[in-house]
Amino acid sequence: MRTILMDGDPGHDDTVAFLLALAFPERFRIAGFTTVAGNSTAKNCTGNILKVMDYLGVSIPVAAGYESPLVRELDTAAKYHGETGLDGLLSYPPAVSRPLAKHAIEFLKETILSSKEKITLVTMGPLTNIAVLLKTWPQVLEKIEEIVMMGGSFASGNSLAKSEFNMYADPEAAKIVFDSDAKITMATIEACFSGGLLLTEQETLKDGGKVSRLVYDILKYYSRYAVKNGWDRTAVFDMTTILYLLSPEIFSWRDMKVDIELSGAHTRGMTVCDDRGPTYLAEPENPRRVLLGAEREEVAKLFFAGMHALDQRFE
Ligand code: RIB
Ligand code: CA
């Protein structure tokens, strides 16, 4: 059993990641969900996760975080997630519940320092909250088991040729986190696509229970680009963090030194994964675990096991 804190910008895939963690209570105690501006404003992201929790009657603390990156202007991903950040659920009732009155970083600090066991941070958006948390209260690092994040890439990109959105959106925050002593596992773009859900698999969700149908609606909207581009699958990016925690053995990875590019004309937010090896590079002290691939069929098995479990719980 791991105690996890989830930080993200829900966001269609962030929401699926949350539901997948919820599906395995014997594996995860979700101590809270903090939101950060990214796919949409932090306010929208907060309303989105509360909307899903209310729809299922789930009560988990939610605290709203930073509304903008540390230095850069907020550049949302409305093109992919819609104006609300979760346009796949526009027809669902709005949230009734409210977030905590405290800021996300206060909530994170208090929860981590008061926890009897170490906490795993699961991050699924820009790292703004996490960077300020680590800078303001570095003592939290002693109580953080590891940070498992969706972010970065080995050689590809989405926001730029070689930059992934979460790192691109707030590269200064990413650098602060990657310069810290935290143990970090990075679910890269490559790992997320390798472990994508087939469009044909997604279609079966509409015949499932309450949660399967909710996820069907989420993915129907989120898969528009996969359909448009003729891809066979959707990279449900953020859920890769939970899949890794559930079954790391279905992933391939390399432990490498990773630096964040801040000033490149074409490489803002690039995760520079140093794979040169011992001829040119001394053994890095705290290499990052860079997930590179996944066994797709195993991903699908885990995903649908989670959906089935949730359908049983939430009639
Ligand atoms: O690049 C994919 C990441 O950007 C995911 O976290 C998605 O939700 C968006 O935030
Ligand atoms: Ca996200």
PDB file of C-alpha atoms in Angstrom, residues 15-270:
ATOM      1  CA  THR A  15      -8.660  12.270 -14.751  1.00  0.00           C
ATOM      2  CA  VAL A  16      -8.189   8.752 -16.100  1.00  0.00           C
ATOM      3  CA  ALA A  17      -5.005   8.440 -14.007  1.00  0.00           C
ATOM      4  CA  PHE A  18      -6.944   9.480 -10.896  1.00  0.00           C
ATOM      5  CA  LEU A  19      -9.666   6.913 -11.629  1.00  0.00           C
ATOM      6  CA  LEU A  20      -7.093   4.174 -12.197  1.00  0.00           C
ATOM      7  CA  ALA A  21      -5.489   4.897  -8.816  1.00  0.00           C
ATOM      8  CA  LEU A  22      -8.966   4.880  -7.248  1.00  0.00           C
ATOM      9  CA  ALA A  23      -9.551   1.442  -8.754  1.00  0.00           C
ATOM     10  CA  PHE A  24      -6.861  -0.188  -6.628  1.00  0.00           C
ATOM     11  CA  PRO A  25      -7.456   0.859  -2.990  1.00  0.00           C
ATOM     12  CA  GLU A  26      -5.433  -2.144  -1.874  1.00  0.00           C
ATOM     13  CA  ARG A  27      -2.432  -0.541  -3.623  1.00  0.00           C
ATOM     14  CA  PHE A  28      -2.988   3.198  -3.213  1.00  0.00           C
ATOM     15  CA  ARG A  29      -4.247   5.480  -0.485  1.00  0.00           C
ATOM     16  CA  ILE A  30      -4.899   8.769  -2.297  1.00  0.00           C
ATOM     17  CA  ALA A  31      -4.165  11.398   0.374  1.00  0.00           C
ATOM     18  CA  GLY A  32      -5.152  14.281  -1.875  1.00  0.00           C
ATOM     19  CA  PHE A  33      -5.223  15.886  -5.288  1.00  0.00           C
ATOM     20  CA  THR A  34      -3.602  19.253  -5.961  1.00  0.00           C
ATOM     21  CA  THR A  35      -4.208  21.182  -9.139  1.00  0.00           C
ATOM     22  CA  VAL A  36      -1.925  23.376 -11.200  1.00  0.00           C
ATOM     23  CA  ALA A  37      -2.438  25.512 -14.298  1.00  0.00           C
ATOM     24  CA  GLY A  38      -1.470  23.697 -17.467  1.00  0.00           C
ATOM     25  CA  ASN A  39      -4.077  22.122 -19.711  1.00  0.00           C
ATOM     26  CA  SER A  40      -6.414  24.810 -18.425  1.00  0.00           C
ATOM     27  CA  THR A  41      -6.490  27.333 -15.560  1.00  0.00           C
ATOM     28  CA  ALA A  42      -5.964  25.891 -12.083  1.00  0.00           C
ATOM     29  CA  LYS A  43      -9.528  27.024 -11.293  1.00  0.00           C
ATOM     30  CA  ASN A  44     -10.916  24.968 -14.192  1.00  0.00           C
ATOM     31  CA  CYS A  45      -8.725  21.988 -13.309  1.00  0.00           C
ATOM     32  CA  THR A  46      -9.947  22.159  -9.707  1.00  0.00           C
ATOM     33  CA  GLY A  47     -13.579  22.233 -10.808  1.00  0.00           C
ATOM     34  CA  ASN A  48     -12.928  19.355 -13.195  1.00  0.00           C
ATOM     35  CA  ILE A  49     -11.531  16.911 -10.650  1.00  0.00           C
ATOM     36  CA  LEU A  50     -14.204  17.881  -8.106  1.00  0.00           C
ATOM     37  CA  LYS A  51     -16.861  17.326 -10.796  1.00  0.00           C
ATOM     38  CA  VAL A  52     -15.646  13.749 -11.289  1.00  0.00           C
ATOM     39  CA  MET A  53     -15.361  13.086  -7.541  1.00  0.00           C
ATOM     40  CA  ASP A  54     -18.898  14.417  -6.977  1.00  0.00           C
ATOM     41  CA  TYR A  55     -20.237  12.336  -9.862  1.00  0.00           C
ATOM     42  CA  LEU A  56     -18.885   9.207  -8.146  1.00  0.00           C
ATOM     43  CA  GLY A  57     -19.581  10.375  -4.599  1.00  0.00           C
ATOM     44  CA  VAL A  58     -15.882  10.233  -3.727  1.00  0.00           C
ATOM     45  CA  SER A  59     -14.475  12.595  -1.098  1.00  0.00           C
ATOM     46  CA  ILE A  60     -10.729  13.164  -1.363  1.00  0.00           C
ATOM     47  CA  PRO A  61      -9.096  16.479  -0.353  1.00  0.00           C
ATOM     48  CA  VAL A  62      -8.524  18.809  -3.312  1.00  0.00           C
ATOM     49  CA  ALA A  63      -6.382  21.935  -3.055  1.00  0.00           C
ATOM     50  CA  ALA A  64      -5.906  24.477  -5.825  1.00  0.00           C
ATOM     51  CA  GLY A  65      -2.372  25.480  -6.792  1.00  0.00           C
ATOM     52  CA  TYR A  66      -0.548  27.975  -8.929  1.00  0.00           C
ATOM     53  CA  GLU A  67      -2.426  29.741 -11.684  1.00  0.00           C
ATOM     54  CA  SER A  68       0.724  30.435 -13.695  1.00  0.00           C
ATOM     55  CA  PRO A  69       4.209  29.051 -14.316  1.00  0.00           C
ATOM     56  CA  LEU A  70       7.112  30.489 -12.310  1.00  0.00           C
ATOM     57  CA  VAL A  71       8.454  32.675 -15.103  1.00  0.00           C
ATOM     58  CA  ARG A  72       6.725  31.944 -18.420  1.00  0.00           C
ATOM     59  CA  GLU A  73       3.240  32.976 -19.501  1.00  0.00           C
ATOM     60  CA  LEU A  74       0.588  30.254 -19.140  1.00  0.00           C
ATOM     61  CA  ASP A  75       0.104  28.532 -22.481  1.00  0.00           C
ATOM     62  CA  THR A  76      -2.854  26.156 -21.961  1.00  0.00           C
ATOM     63  CA  ALA A  77      -3.605  23.108 -24.096  1.00  0.00           C
ATOM     64  CA  ALA A  78      -7.187  24.125 -24.876  1.00  0.00           C
ATOM     65  CA  LYS A  79      -6.658  22.716 -28.371  1.00  0.00           C
ATOM     66  CA  TYR A  80      -6.522  19.204 -26.881  1.00  0.00           C
ATOM     67  CA  HIS A  81      -8.583  19.472 -23.699  1.00  0.00           C
ATOM     68  CA  GLY A  82     -11.105  22.158 -24.655  1.00  0.00           C
ATOM     69  CA  GLU A  83     -11.846  25.510 -23.031  1.00  0.00           C
ATOM     70  CA  THR A  84     -12.824  23.944 -19.688  1.00  0.00           C
ATOM     71  CA  GLY A  85      -9.905  21.522 -19.691  1.00  0.00           C
ATOM     72  CA  LEU A  86     -12.326  18.587 -19.615  1.00  0.00           C
ATOM     73  CA  ASP A  87     -14.688  19.235 -22.515  1.00  0.00           C
ATOM     74  CA  GLY A  88     -15.419  15.528 -22.805  1.00  0.00           C
ATOM     75  CA  LEU A  89     -17.621  15.875 -19.707  1.00  0.00           C
ATOM     76  CA  LEU A  90     -19.464  19.079 -20.531  1.00  0.00           C
ATOM     77  CA  SER A  91     -22.789  17.241 -20.254  1.00  0.00           C
ATOM     78  CA  TYR A  92     -22.014  16.041 -16.711  1.00  0.00           C
ATOM     79  CA  PRO A  93     -23.223  18.021 -13.672  1.00  0.00           C
ATOM     80  CA  PRO A  94     -20.822  20.695 -12.417  1.00  0.00           C
ATOM     81  CA  ALA A  95     -18.963  20.243  -9.142  1.00  0.00           C
ATOM     82  CA  VAL A  96     -20.842  21.006  -5.929  1.00  0.00           C
ATOM     83  CA  SER A  97     -17.935  20.304  -3.567  1.00  0.00           C
ATOM     84  CA  ARG A  98     -15.355  22.986  -2.908  1.00  0.00           C
ATOM     85  CA  PRO A  99     -11.573  22.724  -2.705  1.00  0.00           C
ATOM     86  CA  LEU A 100      -9.791  23.213   0.623  1.00  0.00           C
ATOM     87  CA  ALA A 101      -9.388  26.861   1.611  1.00  0.00           C
ATOM     88  CA  LYS A 102      -5.593  26.450   1.702  1.00  0.00           C
ATOM     89  CA  HIS A 103      -3.101  26.647  -1.161  1.00  0.00           C
ATOM     90  CA  ALA A 104      -1.929  23.402  -2.746  1.00  0.00           C
ATOM     91  CA  ILE A 105       1.626  23.781  -1.454  1.00  0.00           C
ATOM     92  CA  GLU A 106       0.426  24.306   2.134  1.00  0.00           C
ATOM     93  CA  PHE A 107      -1.696  21.171   1.811  1.00  0.00           C
ATOM     94  CA  LEU A 108       1.192  19.210   0.297  1.00  0.00           C
ATOM     95  CA  LYS A 109       3.626  20.340   3.010  1.00  0.00           C
ATOM     96  CA  GLU A 110       1.247  19.579   5.872  1.00  0.00           C
ATOM     97  CA  THR A 111       0.225  16.205   4.473  1.00  0.00           C
ATOM     98  CA  ILE A 112       3.783  15.081   3.744  1.00  0.00           C
ATOM     99  CA  LEU A 113       5.295  16.212   7.068  1.00  0.00           C
ATOM    100  CA  SER A 114       2.419  14.788   9.140  1.00  0.00           C
ATOM    101  CA  SER A 115       2.331  11.438   7.352  1.00  0.00           C
ATOM    102  CA  LYS A 116       3.549   8.433   9.342  1.00  0.00           C
ATOM    103  CA  GLU A 117       4.836   6.806   6.143  1.00  0.00           C
ATOM    104  CA  LYS A 118       6.746   8.264   3.212  1.00  0.00           C
ATOM    105  CA  ILE A 119       4.624   9.715   0.414  1.00  0.00           C
ATOM    106  CA  THR A 120       4.861   9.041  -3.310  1.00  0.00           C
ATOM    107  CA  LEU A 121       4.217  12.176  -5.376  1.00  0.00           C
ATOM    108  CA  VAL A 122       2.456  11.430  -8.664  1.00  0.00           C
ATOM    109  CA  THR A 123       2.752  14.493 -10.872  1.00  0.00           C
ATOM    110  CA  MET A 124       0.815  14.847 -14.101  1.00  0.00           C
ATOM    111  CA  GLY A 125       1.139  18.511 -15.065  1.00  0.00           C
ATOM    112  CA  PRO A 126       3.630  21.360 -14.998  1.00  0.00           C
ATOM    113  CA  LEU A 127       5.820  21.149 -11.880  1.00  0.00           C
ATOM    114  CA  THR A 128       5.070  24.625 -10.550  1.00  0.00           C
ATOM    115  CA  ASN A 129       3.534  23.472  -7.238  1.00  0.00           C
ATOM    116  CA  ILE A 130       6.229  20.873  -6.638  1.00  0.00           C
ATOM    117  CA  ALA A 131       9.084  23.272  -7.343  1.00  0.00           C
ATOM    118  CA  VAL A 132       7.802  25.867  -4.864  1.00  0.00           C
ATOM    119  CA  LEU A 133       7.080  23.139  -2.302  1.00  0.00           C
ATOM    120  CA  LEU A 134      10.677  21.832  -2.496  1.00  0.00           C
ATOM    121  CA  LYS A 135      12.189  25.327  -2.457  1.00  0.00           C
ATOM    122  CA  THR A 136      10.048  26.570   0.450  1.00  0.00           C
ATOM    123  CA  TRP A 137      10.201  23.471   2.652  1.00  0.00           C
ATOM    124  CA  PRO A 138      13.179  21.311   1.531  1.00  0.00           C
ATOM    125  CA  GLN A 139      12.670  19.142   4.615  1.00  0.00           C
ATOM    126  CA  VAL A 140       9.734  17.477   2.851  1.00  0.00           C
ATOM    127  CA  LEU A 141      12.275  15.568   0.737  1.00  0.00           C
ATOM    128  CA  GLU A 142      12.996  13.274   3.703  1.00  0.00           C
ATOM    129  CA  LYS A 143       9.349  12.176   3.644  1.00  0.00           C
ATOM    130  CA  ILE A 144       9.006  11.801  -0.146  1.00  0.00           C
ATOM    131  CA  GLU A 145       9.514   8.192  -1.246  1.00  0.00           C
ATOM    132  CA  GLU A 146       9.798   9.190  -4.889  1.00  0.00           C
ATOM    133  CA  ILE A 147       8.296  11.403  -7.561  1.00  0.00           C
ATOM    134  CA  VAL A 148       6.678   9.486 -10.417  1.00  0.00           C
ATOM    135  CA  MET A 149       5.836  11.950 -13.129  1.00  0.00           C
ATOM    136  CA  MET A 150       4.362  12.078 -16.553  1.00  0.00           C
ATOM    137  CA  GLY A 151       6.776  14.393 -18.259  1.00  0.00           C
ATOM    138  CA  GLY A 152       9.585  14.751 -20.705  1.00  0.00           C
ATOM    139  CA  SER A 153      10.801  12.612 -23.529  1.00  0.00           C
ATOM    140  CA  PHE A 154      13.896  10.705 -24.586  1.00  0.00           C
ATOM    141  CA  ALA A 155      13.974  11.910 -28.173  1.00  0.00           C
ATOM    142  CA  SER A 156      10.524  13.121 -29.197  1.00  0.00           C
ATOM    143  CA  GLY A 157       8.278  16.044 -28.339  1.00  0.00           C
ATOM    144  CA  ASN A 158       4.750  17.408 -28.529  1.00  0.00           C
ATOM    145  CA  SER A 159       4.857  21.097 -27.558  1.00  0.00           C
ATOM    146  CA  LEU A 160       8.106  21.428 -29.526  1.00  0.00           C
ATOM    147  CA  ALA A 161      10.100  18.971 -31.615  1.00  0.00           C
ATOM    148  CA  LYS A 162      11.979  17.768 -28.507  1.00  0.00           C
ATOM    149  CA  SER A 163       9.896  19.204 -25.638  1.00  0.00           C
ATOM    150  CA  GLU A 164       6.968  17.644 -23.826  1.00  0.00           C
ATOM    151  CA  PHE A 165       4.131  19.901 -22.598  1.00  0.00           C
ATOM    152  CA  ASN A 166       4.517  19.523 -18.811  1.00  0.00           C
ATOM    153  CA  MET A 167       8.210  20.397 -19.002  1.00  0.00           C
ATOM    154  CA  TYR A 168       7.684  23.031 -21.719  1.00  0.00           C
ATOM    155  CA  ALA A 169       4.929  24.822 -19.783  1.00  0.00           C
ATOM    156  CA  ASP A 170       7.151  25.539 -16.758  1.00  0.00           C
ATOM    157  CA  PRO A 171      10.777  24.634 -17.509  1.00  0.00           C
ATOM    158  CA  GLU A 172      12.130  26.645 -14.565  1.00  0.00           C
ATOM    159  CA  ALA A 173       9.964  24.594 -12.203  1.00  0.00           C
ATOM    160  CA  ALA A 174      11.103  21.391 -13.873  1.00  0.00           C
ATOM    161  CA  LYS A 175      14.745  22.401 -13.416  1.00  0.00           C
ATOM    162  CA  ILE A 176      14.215  23.025  -9.698  1.00  0.00           C
ATOM    163  CA  VAL A 177      12.668  19.561  -9.297  1.00  0.00           C
ATOM    164  CA  PHE A 178      15.350  17.819 -11.381  1.00  0.00           C
ATOM    165  CA  ASP A 179      18.111  19.628  -9.468  1.00  0.00           C
ATOM    166  CA  SER A 180      16.694  18.274  -6.199  1.00  0.00           C
ATOM    167  CA  ASP A 181      17.737  15.070  -4.421  1.00  0.00           C
ATOM    168  CA  ALA A 182      14.319  13.508  -4.990  1.00  0.00           C
ATOM    169  CA  LYS A 183      14.174  10.061  -6.594  1.00  0.00           C
ATOM    170  CA  ILE A 184      12.454  10.646  -9.947  1.00  0.00           C
ATOM    171  CA  THR A 185      10.837   8.331 -12.461  1.00  0.00           C
ATOM    172  CA  MET A 186       9.819   9.940 -15.744  1.00  0.00           C
ATOM    173  CA  ALA A 187       7.006   8.495 -17.875  1.00  0.00           C
ATOM    174  CA  THR A 188       8.124   9.909 -21.211  1.00  0.00           C
ATOM    175  CA  ILE A 189       6.073  10.569 -24.320  1.00  0.00           C
ATOM    176  CA  GLU A 190       7.640   7.430 -25.801  1.00  0.00           C
ATOM    177  CA  ALA A 191       6.513   5.212 -22.905  1.00  0.00           C
ATOM    178  CA  CYS A 192       3.003   6.703 -23.009  1.00  0.00           C
ATOM    179  CA  PHE A 193       2.542   6.045 -26.715  1.00  0.00           C
ATOM    180  CA  SER A 194       4.075   2.579 -26.410  1.00  0.00           C
ATOM    181  CA  GLY A 195       1.468   1.840 -23.730  1.00  0.00           C
ATOM    182  CA  GLY A 196      -1.429   3.530 -25.477  1.00  0.00           C
ATOM    183  CA  LEU A 197      -5.033   2.291 -25.504  1.00  0.00           C
ATOM    184  CA  LEU A 198      -6.311   1.067 -28.882  1.00  0.00           C
ATOM    185  CA  LEU A 199      -9.271   2.988 -30.296  1.00  0.00           C
ATOM    186  CA  THR A 200     -11.039  -0.364 -30.655  1.00  0.00           C
ATOM    187  CA  GLU A 201     -10.462  -1.086 -26.947  1.00  0.00           C
ATOM    188  CA  GLN A 202     -11.847   2.311 -25.999  1.00  0.00           C
ATOM    189  CA  GLU A 203     -15.084   1.560 -27.875  1.00  0.00           C
ATOM    190  CA  THR A 204     -15.831  -1.361 -25.516  1.00  0.00           C
ATOM    191  CA  LEU A 205     -16.092   1.064 -22.593  1.00  0.00           C
ATOM    192  CA  LYS A 206     -19.466   2.363 -23.753  1.00  0.00           C
ATOM    193  CA  ASP A 207     -21.047  -1.025 -22.928  1.00  0.00           C
ATOM    194  CA  GLY A 208     -19.612  -1.043 -19.394  1.00  0.00           C
ATOM    195  CA  GLY A 209     -20.801   0.276 -16.053  1.00  0.00           C
ATOM    196  CA  LYS A 210     -21.041   3.831 -14.748  1.00  0.00           C
ATOM    197  CA  VAL A 211     -17.290   4.468 -14.608  1.00  0.00           C
ATOM    198  CA  SER A 212     -16.526   2.747 -17.912  1.00  0.00           C
ATOM    199  CA  ARG A 213     -19.088   4.965 -19.605  1.00  0.00           C
ATOM    200  CA  LEU A 214     -17.609   8.034 -17.908  1.00  0.00           C
ATOM    201  CA  VAL A 215     -14.141   7.069 -19.175  1.00  0.00           C
ATOM    202  CA  TYR A 216     -15.637   6.334 -22.613  1.00  0.00           C
ATOM    203  CA  ASP A 217     -16.885   9.934 -22.750  1.00  0.00           C
ATOM    204  CA  ILE A 218     -13.503  11.229 -21.562  1.00  0.00           C
ATOM    205  CA  LEU A 219     -11.550   9.247 -24.145  1.00  0.00           C
ATOM    206  CA  LYS A 220     -14.038   9.856 -26.971  1.00  0.00           C
ATOM    207  CA  TYR A 221     -13.186  13.540 -26.686  1.00  0.00           C
ATOM    208  CA  TYR A 222      -9.482  13.051 -25.961  1.00  0.00           C
ATOM    209  CA  SER A 223      -8.991  10.615 -28.878  1.00  0.00           C
ATOM    210  CA  ARG A 224     -10.160  13.098 -31.529  1.00  0.00           C
ATOM    211  CA  TYR A 225      -6.554  13.693 -32.607  1.00  0.00           C
ATOM    212  CA  ALA A 226      -5.724   9.995 -32.751  1.00  0.00           C
ATOM    213  CA  VAL A 227      -8.743   9.451 -35.027  1.00  0.00           C
ATOM    214  CA  LYS A 228      -7.871  12.505 -37.135  1.00  0.00           C
ATOM    215  CA  ASN A 229      -4.269  11.328 -37.554  1.00  0.00           C
ATOM    216  CA  GLY A 230      -5.228   7.734 -38.302  1.00  0.00           C
ATOM    217  CA  TRP A 231      -3.432   6.379 -35.231  1.00  0.00           C
ATOM    218  CA  ASP A 232      -4.507   3.018 -33.815  1.00  0.00           C
ATOM    219  CA  ARG A 233      -4.213   4.192 -30.211  1.00  0.00           C
ATOM    220  CA  THR A 234      -4.396   7.104 -27.781  1.00  0.00           C
ATOM    221  CA  ALA A 235      -1.550   7.871 -25.413  1.00  0.00           C
ATOM    222  CA  VAL A 236      -3.475   8.381 -22.170  1.00  0.00           C
ATOM    223  CA  PHE A 237      -0.319  10.055 -20.918  1.00  0.00           C
ATOM    224  CA  ASP A 238      -0.865  10.568 -17.214  1.00  0.00           C
ATOM    225  CA  MET A 239      -2.230   7.133 -16.429  1.00  0.00           C
ATOM    226  CA  THR A 240       1.228   5.757 -17.249  1.00  0.00           C
ATOM    227  CA  THR A 241       2.399   6.930 -13.823  1.00  0.00           C
ATOM    228  CA  ILE A 242      -0.153   4.714 -12.061  1.00  0.00           C
ATOM    229  CA  LEU A 243       0.487   1.793 -14.411  1.00  0.00           C
ATOM    230  CA  TYR A 244       4.194   1.991 -13.548  1.00  0.00           C
ATOM    231  CA  LEU A 245       3.456   1.988  -9.822  1.00  0.00           C
ATOM    232  CA  LEU A 246       1.096  -0.951 -10.287  1.00  0.00           C
ATOM    233  CA  SER A 247       3.394  -3.060 -12.475  1.00  0.00           C
ATOM    234  CA  PRO A 248       6.863  -1.632 -13.120  1.00  0.00           C
ATOM    235  CA  GLU A 249       7.859  -4.919 -14.760  1.00  0.00           C
ATOM    236  CA  ILE A 250       5.772  -4.146 -17.857  1.00  0.00           C
ATOM    237  CA  PHE A 251       7.961  -1.132 -18.579  1.00  0.00           C
ATOM    238  CA  SER A 252      11.437  -0.762 -20.072  1.00  0.00           C
ATOM    239  CA  TRP A 253      13.669   2.012 -18.806  1.00  0.00           C
ATOM    240  CA  ARG A 254      17.155   3.404 -18.560  1.00  0.00           C
ATOM    241  CA  ASP A 255      18.585   5.217 -15.570  1.00  0.00           C
ATOM    242  CA  MET A 256      20.168   8.385 -16.862  1.00  0.00           C
ATOM    243  CA  LYS A 257      21.294  11.868 -15.943  1.00  0.00           C
ATOM    244  CA  VAL A 258      18.518  14.290 -17.020  1.00  0.00           C
ATOM    245  CA  ASP A 259      18.858  18.051 -17.358  1.00  0.00           C
ATOM    246  CA  ILE A 260      16.187  20.579 -18.342  1.00  0.00           C
ATOM    247  CA  GLU A 261      16.900  22.981 -21.177  1.00  0.00           C
ATOM    248  CA  LEU A 262      15.861  26.540 -20.318  1.00  0.00           C
ATOM    249  CA  SER A 263      17.325  28.756 -22.984  1.00  0.00           C
ATOM    250  CA  GLY A 264      17.374  26.870 -26.274  1.00  0.00           C
ATOM    251  CA  ALA A 265      15.763  28.743 -29.150  1.00  0.00           C
ATOM    252  CA  HIS A 266      14.035  25.531 -30.200  1.00  0.00           C
ATOM    253  CA  THR A 267      14.376  23.367 -27.093  1.00  0.00           C
ATOM    254  CA  ARG A 268      12.579  25.125 -24.231  1.00  0.00           C
ATOM    255  CA  GLY A 269      11.751  22.469 -21.615  1.00  0.00           C
ATOM    256  CA  MET A 270      13.608  19.653 -23.371  1.00  0.00           C
TER     257      MET A 270
END
